[in-house]
C-alpha positions as a Markdown table, in Angstrom:
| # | Residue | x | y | z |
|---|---|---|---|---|
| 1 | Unk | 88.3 | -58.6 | 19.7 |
| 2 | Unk | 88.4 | -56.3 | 22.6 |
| 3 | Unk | 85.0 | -54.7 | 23.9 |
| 4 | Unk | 83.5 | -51.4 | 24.1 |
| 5 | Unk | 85.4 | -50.2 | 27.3 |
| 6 | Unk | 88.7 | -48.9 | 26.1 |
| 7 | Unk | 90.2 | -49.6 | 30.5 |
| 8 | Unk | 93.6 | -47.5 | 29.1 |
| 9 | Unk | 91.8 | -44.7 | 27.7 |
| 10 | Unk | 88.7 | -44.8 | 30.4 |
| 11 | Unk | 86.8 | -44.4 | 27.0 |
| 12 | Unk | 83.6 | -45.9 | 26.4 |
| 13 | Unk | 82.9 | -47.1 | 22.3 |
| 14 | Unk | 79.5 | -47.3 | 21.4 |
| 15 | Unk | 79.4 | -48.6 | 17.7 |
| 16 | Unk | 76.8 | -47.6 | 15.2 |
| 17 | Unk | 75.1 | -50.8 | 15.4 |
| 18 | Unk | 74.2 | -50.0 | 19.4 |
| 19 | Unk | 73.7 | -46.3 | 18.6 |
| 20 | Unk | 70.6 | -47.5 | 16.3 |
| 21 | Unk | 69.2 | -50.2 | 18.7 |
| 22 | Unk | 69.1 | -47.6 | 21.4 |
| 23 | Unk | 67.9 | -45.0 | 19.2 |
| 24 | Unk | 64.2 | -45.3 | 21.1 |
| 25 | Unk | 63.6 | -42.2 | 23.5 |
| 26 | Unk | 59.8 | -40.9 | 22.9 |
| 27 | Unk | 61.5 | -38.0 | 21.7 |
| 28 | Unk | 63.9 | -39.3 | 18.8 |
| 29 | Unk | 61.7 | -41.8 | 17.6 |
| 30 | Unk | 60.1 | -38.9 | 15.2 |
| 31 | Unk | 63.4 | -37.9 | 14.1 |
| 32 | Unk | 64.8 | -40.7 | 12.3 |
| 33 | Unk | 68.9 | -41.8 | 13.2 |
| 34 | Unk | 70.7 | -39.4 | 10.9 |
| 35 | Unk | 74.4 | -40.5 | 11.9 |
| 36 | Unk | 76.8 | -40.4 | 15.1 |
| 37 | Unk | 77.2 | -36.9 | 15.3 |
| 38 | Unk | 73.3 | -37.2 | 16.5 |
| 39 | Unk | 74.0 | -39.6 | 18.8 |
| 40 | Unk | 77.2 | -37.7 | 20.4 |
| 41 | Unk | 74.8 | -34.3 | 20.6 |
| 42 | Unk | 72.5 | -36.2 | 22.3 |
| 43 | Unk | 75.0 | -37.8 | 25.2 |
| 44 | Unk | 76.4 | -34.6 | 25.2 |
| 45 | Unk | 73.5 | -32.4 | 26.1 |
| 46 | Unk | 72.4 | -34.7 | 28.5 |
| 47 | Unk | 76.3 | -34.0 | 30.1 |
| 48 | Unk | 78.5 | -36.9 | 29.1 |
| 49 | Unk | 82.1 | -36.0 | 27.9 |
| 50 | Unk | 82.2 | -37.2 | 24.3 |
| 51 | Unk | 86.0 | -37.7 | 23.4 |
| 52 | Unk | 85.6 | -38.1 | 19.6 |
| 53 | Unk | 82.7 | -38.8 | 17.5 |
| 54 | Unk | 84.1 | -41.3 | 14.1 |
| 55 | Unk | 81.3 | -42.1 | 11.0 |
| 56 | Unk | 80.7 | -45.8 | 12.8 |
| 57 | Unk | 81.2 | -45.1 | 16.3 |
| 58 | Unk | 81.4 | -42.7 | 19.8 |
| 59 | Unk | 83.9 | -42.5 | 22.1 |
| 60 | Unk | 83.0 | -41.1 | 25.4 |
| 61 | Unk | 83.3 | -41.2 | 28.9 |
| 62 | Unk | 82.4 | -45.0 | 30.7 |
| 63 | Unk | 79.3 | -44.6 | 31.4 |
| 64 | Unk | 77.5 | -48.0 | 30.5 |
| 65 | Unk | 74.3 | -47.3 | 32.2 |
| 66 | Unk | 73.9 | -43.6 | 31.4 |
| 67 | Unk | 74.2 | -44.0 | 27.8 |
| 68 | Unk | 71.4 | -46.6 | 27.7 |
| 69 | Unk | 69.2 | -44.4 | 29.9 |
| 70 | Unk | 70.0 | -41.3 | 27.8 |
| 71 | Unk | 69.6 | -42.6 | 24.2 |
| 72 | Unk | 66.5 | -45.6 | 25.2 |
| 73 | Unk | 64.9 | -43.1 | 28.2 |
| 74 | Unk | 64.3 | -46.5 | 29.7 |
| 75 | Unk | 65.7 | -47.5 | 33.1 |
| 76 | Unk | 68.7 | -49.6 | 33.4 |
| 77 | Unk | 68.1 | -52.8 | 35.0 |
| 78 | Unk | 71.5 | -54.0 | 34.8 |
| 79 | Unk | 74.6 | -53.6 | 36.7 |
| 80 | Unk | 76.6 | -52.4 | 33.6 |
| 81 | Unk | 79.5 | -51.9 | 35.4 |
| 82 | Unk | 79.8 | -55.9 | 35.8 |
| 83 | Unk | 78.7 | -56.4 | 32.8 |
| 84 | Unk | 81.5 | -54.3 | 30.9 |
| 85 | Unk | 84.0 | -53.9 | 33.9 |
| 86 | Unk | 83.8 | -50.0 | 34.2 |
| 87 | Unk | 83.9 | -47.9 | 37.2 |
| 88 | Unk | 80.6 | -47.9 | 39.3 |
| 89 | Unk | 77.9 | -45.5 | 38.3 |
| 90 | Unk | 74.6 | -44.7 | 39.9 |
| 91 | Unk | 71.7 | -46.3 | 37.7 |
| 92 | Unk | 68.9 | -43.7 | 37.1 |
| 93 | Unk | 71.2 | -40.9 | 36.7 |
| 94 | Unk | 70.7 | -40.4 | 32.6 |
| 95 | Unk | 67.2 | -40.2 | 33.5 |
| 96 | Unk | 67.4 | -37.2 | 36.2 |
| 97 | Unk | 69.4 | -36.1 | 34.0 |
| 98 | Unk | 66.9 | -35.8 | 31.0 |
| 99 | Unk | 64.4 | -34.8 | 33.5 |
| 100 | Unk | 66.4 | -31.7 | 34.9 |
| 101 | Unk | 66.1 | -30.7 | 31.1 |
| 102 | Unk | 63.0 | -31.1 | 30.2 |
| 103 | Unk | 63.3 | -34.0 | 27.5 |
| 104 | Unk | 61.6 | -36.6 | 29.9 |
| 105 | Unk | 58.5 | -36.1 | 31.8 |
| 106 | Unk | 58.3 | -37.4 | 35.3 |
| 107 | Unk | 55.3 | -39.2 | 36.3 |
């Protein structure tokens, strides 16, 4: 079974199952998951190329750490570039990001 980082494609999967699990920011926890077309509005307003949006999945660009920032609006602790073998991204950077909009509140 190959993982969520598609190398040939540079496309990042992130499956249902995830999508749910990270489904946390303060934000979107009063608007319950509805399906993936949520979850590719929401990496794509926070300016993450989304690719093509199936009923059980995303495929966007491979950005391992900035989707768990955007969709949790948690930090990420881990290098998820080792983790899933993707080019190296600056952690904190879904966050500013959310920030810059207005959807998180610094302090």
């Amino acid at each position: 079974m190959s993982g969520p980082y598609r190398k040939d494609t540079g496309r990042f999967v992130v499956t249902e199952l995830k999508a749910r699990a990270f489904w946390r920011r303060q934000d979107l926890r009063d608007r319950p998951f509805a399906s993936m077309a949520d979850v590719a509005n929401e990496l794509e307003r926070a300016g993450l190329k989304v690719f093509a949006v199936h009923c059980d999945a995303v495929e966007c660009e491979a950005r391992p750490a900035a989707i768990w920032e955007i969709l949790t609006g948690c930090p990420c602790n881990l290098a998820m570039d080792e983790v899933y073998g993707t080019e190296p991204e600056e952690r904190g950077a879904g966050l500013r990001r959310l920030q810059e909009l207005g959807i998180l509140q610094t302090g």
